[in-house]
Amino acid sequence: MADALDTEWAVRWMRETARVVAENRVLLINLDRVIGDADHGENLDRGFTAVVAKLDSSEAPETPAAVLKLVAMTLMSTVGGAAGPLYGTAFLRAATSLGDAAEIDPNAAAAMIRAARDGIVARGKAEIGDKTMVDAWTPATESAETAAQAGATAPEVLTAAANAAHAGAGATEPLIARKGRASYLGERSAGHQDPGAVSTAFILQAAAETARELFA
Amino acid sequence: MADALDTEWAVRWMRETARVVAENRVLLINLDRVIGDADHGENLDRGFTAVVAKLDSSEAPETPAAVLKLVAMTLMSTVGGAAGPLYGTAFLRAATSLGDAAEIDPNAAAAMIRAARDGIVARGKAEIGDKTMVDAWTPATESAETAAQAGATAPEVLTAAANAAHAGAGATEPLIARKGRASYLGERSAGHQDPGAVSTAFILQAAAETARELFA
Amino acid sequence: MKKLINDPRAVVNESVEGFGIAHADLVTVHPDPLFITRKDAPVQGKVGLVSGGGSGHEPLHAGFVGRGMLDAAVPGAVFTSPTPDQIIPATTAVNGGAGVLHIVKNYTGDVLNFETAAEMAEAEGVAVRSVLVNDDVAVEDSLYTAGRRGVGGTVFVERIAGAAAERGDDLDGVTAVAQRVVDSVRSMGVALAACTVPHAGVPSFDLAEDEIEIGIGIHGEPGRHRIAMEDADGITQRLLDPIVADLSLTSGDRTIVMVNGMGGTPASELYIMFRKVAQLLDGLSVTIERSLVGNYITALEMQGASLTILRVDQEMLELWDSPVHTAALRWGA
Amino acid sequence: MKKLINDPRAVVNESVEGFGIAHADLVTVHPDPLFITRKDAPVQGKVGLVSGGGSGHEPLHAGFVGRGMLDAAVPGAVFTSPTPDQIIPATTAVNGGAGVLHIVKNYTGDVLNFETAAEMAEAEGVAVRSVLVNDDVAVEDSLYTAGRRGVGGTVFVERIAGAAAERGDDLDGVTAVAQRVVDSVRSMGVALAACTVPHAGVPSFDLAEDEIEIGIGIHGEPGRHRIAMEDADGITQRLLDPIVADLSLTSGDRTIVMVNGMGGTPASELYIMFRKVAQLLDGLSVTIERSLVGNYITALEMQGASLTILRVDQEMLELWDSPVHTAALRWGA
Ligand SMILES: Nc1ncnc2c1ncn2[C@@H]1O[C@H](COP(=O)(O)OP(=O)(O)O)[C@@H](O)[C@H]1O
Ligand SMILES: Nc1ncnc2c1ncn2[C@@H]1O[C@H](COP(=O)(O)OP(=O)(O)O)[C@@H](O)[C@H]1O
Ligand SMILES: [Mg+2]
Ligand SMILES: [Mg+2]
Ligand SMILES: [Mg+2]
Ligand SMILES: [Mg+2]
């Protein structure tokens, strides 16, 4: 199937995520510093560095789902904090949604994003507008689904998701946090983007870019 | 006897010392901060404030020696640190040297300063050049004795002492301390005046000024 | 940033290693995954107590591992809750057959990671209960928020639940005592200066020479509001008032009081605050039965302090007084 | 300057007052002139131990008043040794008929004030001996200088001499043990940032972001030299080497090690240093028999640490291990 995403893509996605997270480590730390505890970038960098090490050292996973499951387990056991279990759950649910398919078609891509998003909501109980990563995942899910329904390719679905996630992350700036660490600041949390929403946008952007590159 | 110093002078001397020390409290703290522990001005201010309170509350002492003895006891019990016992001893020895005389003639004034200086040396074992208050008291003693021998008045004797003390304090600047707290800095103690030498100069200056005023 | 550290990423491992050497008579350090257990764990027939959280709050939690307090501490990265793969083996390692209580400070990360670990430890056959410490009155509590943070009250929960476990209470009993402490303890903190997270390298927030942050937590986060600097008595009153109100402390109440340093505050200042707390509570005819003044739950080298008050009944007091032997708290043993 | 204080001139009085309330079971605070005695002083037939010095080094000395350690502590103003009129009544108050030992840190002020007090207490019929603690290897010692400062070693002298007194040793015996500790203990310190004396209001010295002071004392004074910032392992080596050299520590020697925080250093950093000390001493086949890691003798909120090593024999070790019950050090009681 043309433009379908395979195991190789999943591996590239994760390596690219690791690169982008490392590159933006300080940015994410600083976002978290002003309304949180200054560790989000460090946590994700530690986690995705471990993911890459795991990918380098283990046998190549056989399906996209196997890749995402490996990522889920690695993040769960190396990230800690709020982001560890949330992203861990997200990747685990995403893996489950893919089953043992060898390739990911546009609808599967959208379903994967929804599964990730629903996993985060199930674990974290945040609603849209609470100034969390959910504010990036939710519009990403909706845009991905709209794109898939409109007949977009898988890379296009992911691109739609990434763009929406970026917009969603930007839109967290004026919000007053009601979940996570930023909620302790009350009104003082307004005026800054949520670090988890921003990292979500980076992750989905890595998905879109690696997908586009693979079919360029 | 013209120009002889009496009990009233001794009281004025101490009140003026208290005023000058209070005025130079921060200066003395700062001198002590760079090569010591930042308390000399605070210590002396506490001590001389207590001296004034004592003079205000107790019956007027009957002799100059009684004034100086009251000062000695008050400094000893309120100043602490190195300066407390050293100045305490100085004023005690000075008092002793005056006996129960009602007035202090030029020779007695010089003898009083020597007694104070010898008391400090006996307690602190510092030699000239060790960068301590001894470096102010020693030239003060010598100048006072020279002036007295040359027939100076008591105010003139004290003025000679004060001037020499100021010069002596200034001359401590290049020295490397061998006694007191500044000695811990080794060569780093050079380049700063010794706080105790400077406070000595203030005390003797107060003596000279009050003496001069009384006979102006 | 100047710190007595080597690689910022090795801070937790190296410091726990040093802790293990210094307190080899009390604890065993399990290096990978990292957790600390009391030397004689598992104590057969005794409920095991496990707590943990981000590092940077020392002596919490490792300093409270030992007889009469925790069986295991699970340190995460600095200010980052630990992961389930640390919490699970810590939990099974201290299960003496009577089950394990997780003492969890109320932060999303701690809650989620302990939740996962509890689930998986249960799956391995360990009976696990949890209590959530949420004593910080600086934080608004509502159904729609993350709720109050767990701060100083944690020390009280660990001590008193630890005593109940040592006494032989069963899992439900220990859990009930722990919950009773949670329900009766409140805290509030102040910062004069921020701390610097090693991997971040810059202070968590900036305060002018004449400003302080009221209502800070223990993670270098800014507080609820910023006010002009005040004297110790005024600040103490600001910390005490919301606690008294929230606990509805009234004449005749008995308390244990902790004046806690955030890491960079001289003991003398903590005692000046304690003096004022004693005066104010005395004015309310509230009794201070016991007290702790010192660094018990810190935020690296933050300058500031927190006040924690536990309303006690006779049983809690007796549990408090029973022997405890840990690196940071010790009496009767 | 931001501090949790009220009037800078009331710091010592208010903090000691708070200390007295918090530890009312252990100590009695005598307010005017100010000194602190153990609750049950004078202990009949026991040698009394008195120490004191400038305030700002808490928990030293008041935190070490109690069974197995000091009978009285005499606090001066911040960084200013106390006056004879405080030391004399403290001395007579703890004389149980067996005489009193003054433990004096070697500073001109402390020496002179304790000297005067001892003379006057003797005149009142109390047998008084003194030991001078001078353990700081950063300071050059010669006949013509004020000699070495007394720093961390003081804690060891107070503990071990306190144990000897509790054991029933007579005045000469306790003095001899104290002197033995003085002869066998050495220290060295480092500062990353200065402290601010309350009445001065500005930091004692300025250090650039990449500089540290080696060989500092406990009074906010600058050190012997300033070097570029290094990692914890490197700094630890710099503190350890001169101590090892001065004590001529060799294979088979037994020690008690203290890694002490200066007031503003997180516990985690102290444990990182302790880890390195343990590695280095292990490399020399020198044994660490016991250790203290924490804030025991501070310089207000100074950021930094000091290392103290005592070479012990079996008797000192047994005295060390005997029961002690003070606010800051407690075991076996
Ligand atoms: N309840 C929640 N639901 C969804 N996301 C959350 C929740 N709580 C926190 N987050 C996300 O986690 C991010 C913080 O992650 P991180 O800094 O790694 O963990 P911690 O807050 O434990 O330090 C926040 O920016 C937010 O996006
Ligand atoms: N051995 C000594 N002999 C003479 N003067 C001394 C001696 N030691 C210290 N001083 C004087 O004492 C001064 C310091 O006094 P102060 O700061 O009040 O006491 P401390 O050094 O105990 O903090 C020094 O500047 C010095 O002039
Ligand atoms: Mg964070
Ligand atoms: Mg001084
Ligand atoms: Mg965190
Ligand atoms: Mg001094």
Short mmCIF file of C-alpha atoms in Angstrom, two decimals, chain D residues 26 28 30 36-44 65 71-72 90 93-96:
data_model
loop_
_atom_site.label_atom_id
_atom_site.label_comp_id
_atom_site.label_asym_id
_atom_site.label_seq_id
_atom_site.Cartn_x
_atom_site.Cartn_y
_atom_site.Cartn_z
CA LEU D 26 16.57 18.60 77.70
CA THR D 28 17.19 25.12 80.73
CA HIS D 30 19.14 31.13 81.58
CA ILE D 36 22.03 27.08 78.46
CA THR D 37 22.42 24.16 80.85
CA ARG D 38 21.24 20.62 80.73
CA LYS D 39 18.00 20.16 82.57
CA ASP D 40 19.48 18.13 85.40
CA ALA D 41 22.52 20.35 86.00
CA PRO D 42 24.53 20.25 88.12
CA VAL D 43 25.02 16.50 88.02
CA GLN D 44 26.52 15.69 91.39
CA VAL D 65 23.88 20.15 75.60
CA ASP D 71 26.54 20.50 80.59
CA ALA D 72 26.40 24.10 79.44
CA ALA D 90 27.49 28.79 83.40
CA ALA D 93 25.87 26.26 87.49
CA VAL D 94 27.22 22.96 86.17
CA ASN D 95 29.79 22.30 88.83
CA GLY D 96 28.67 19.13 90.56
#
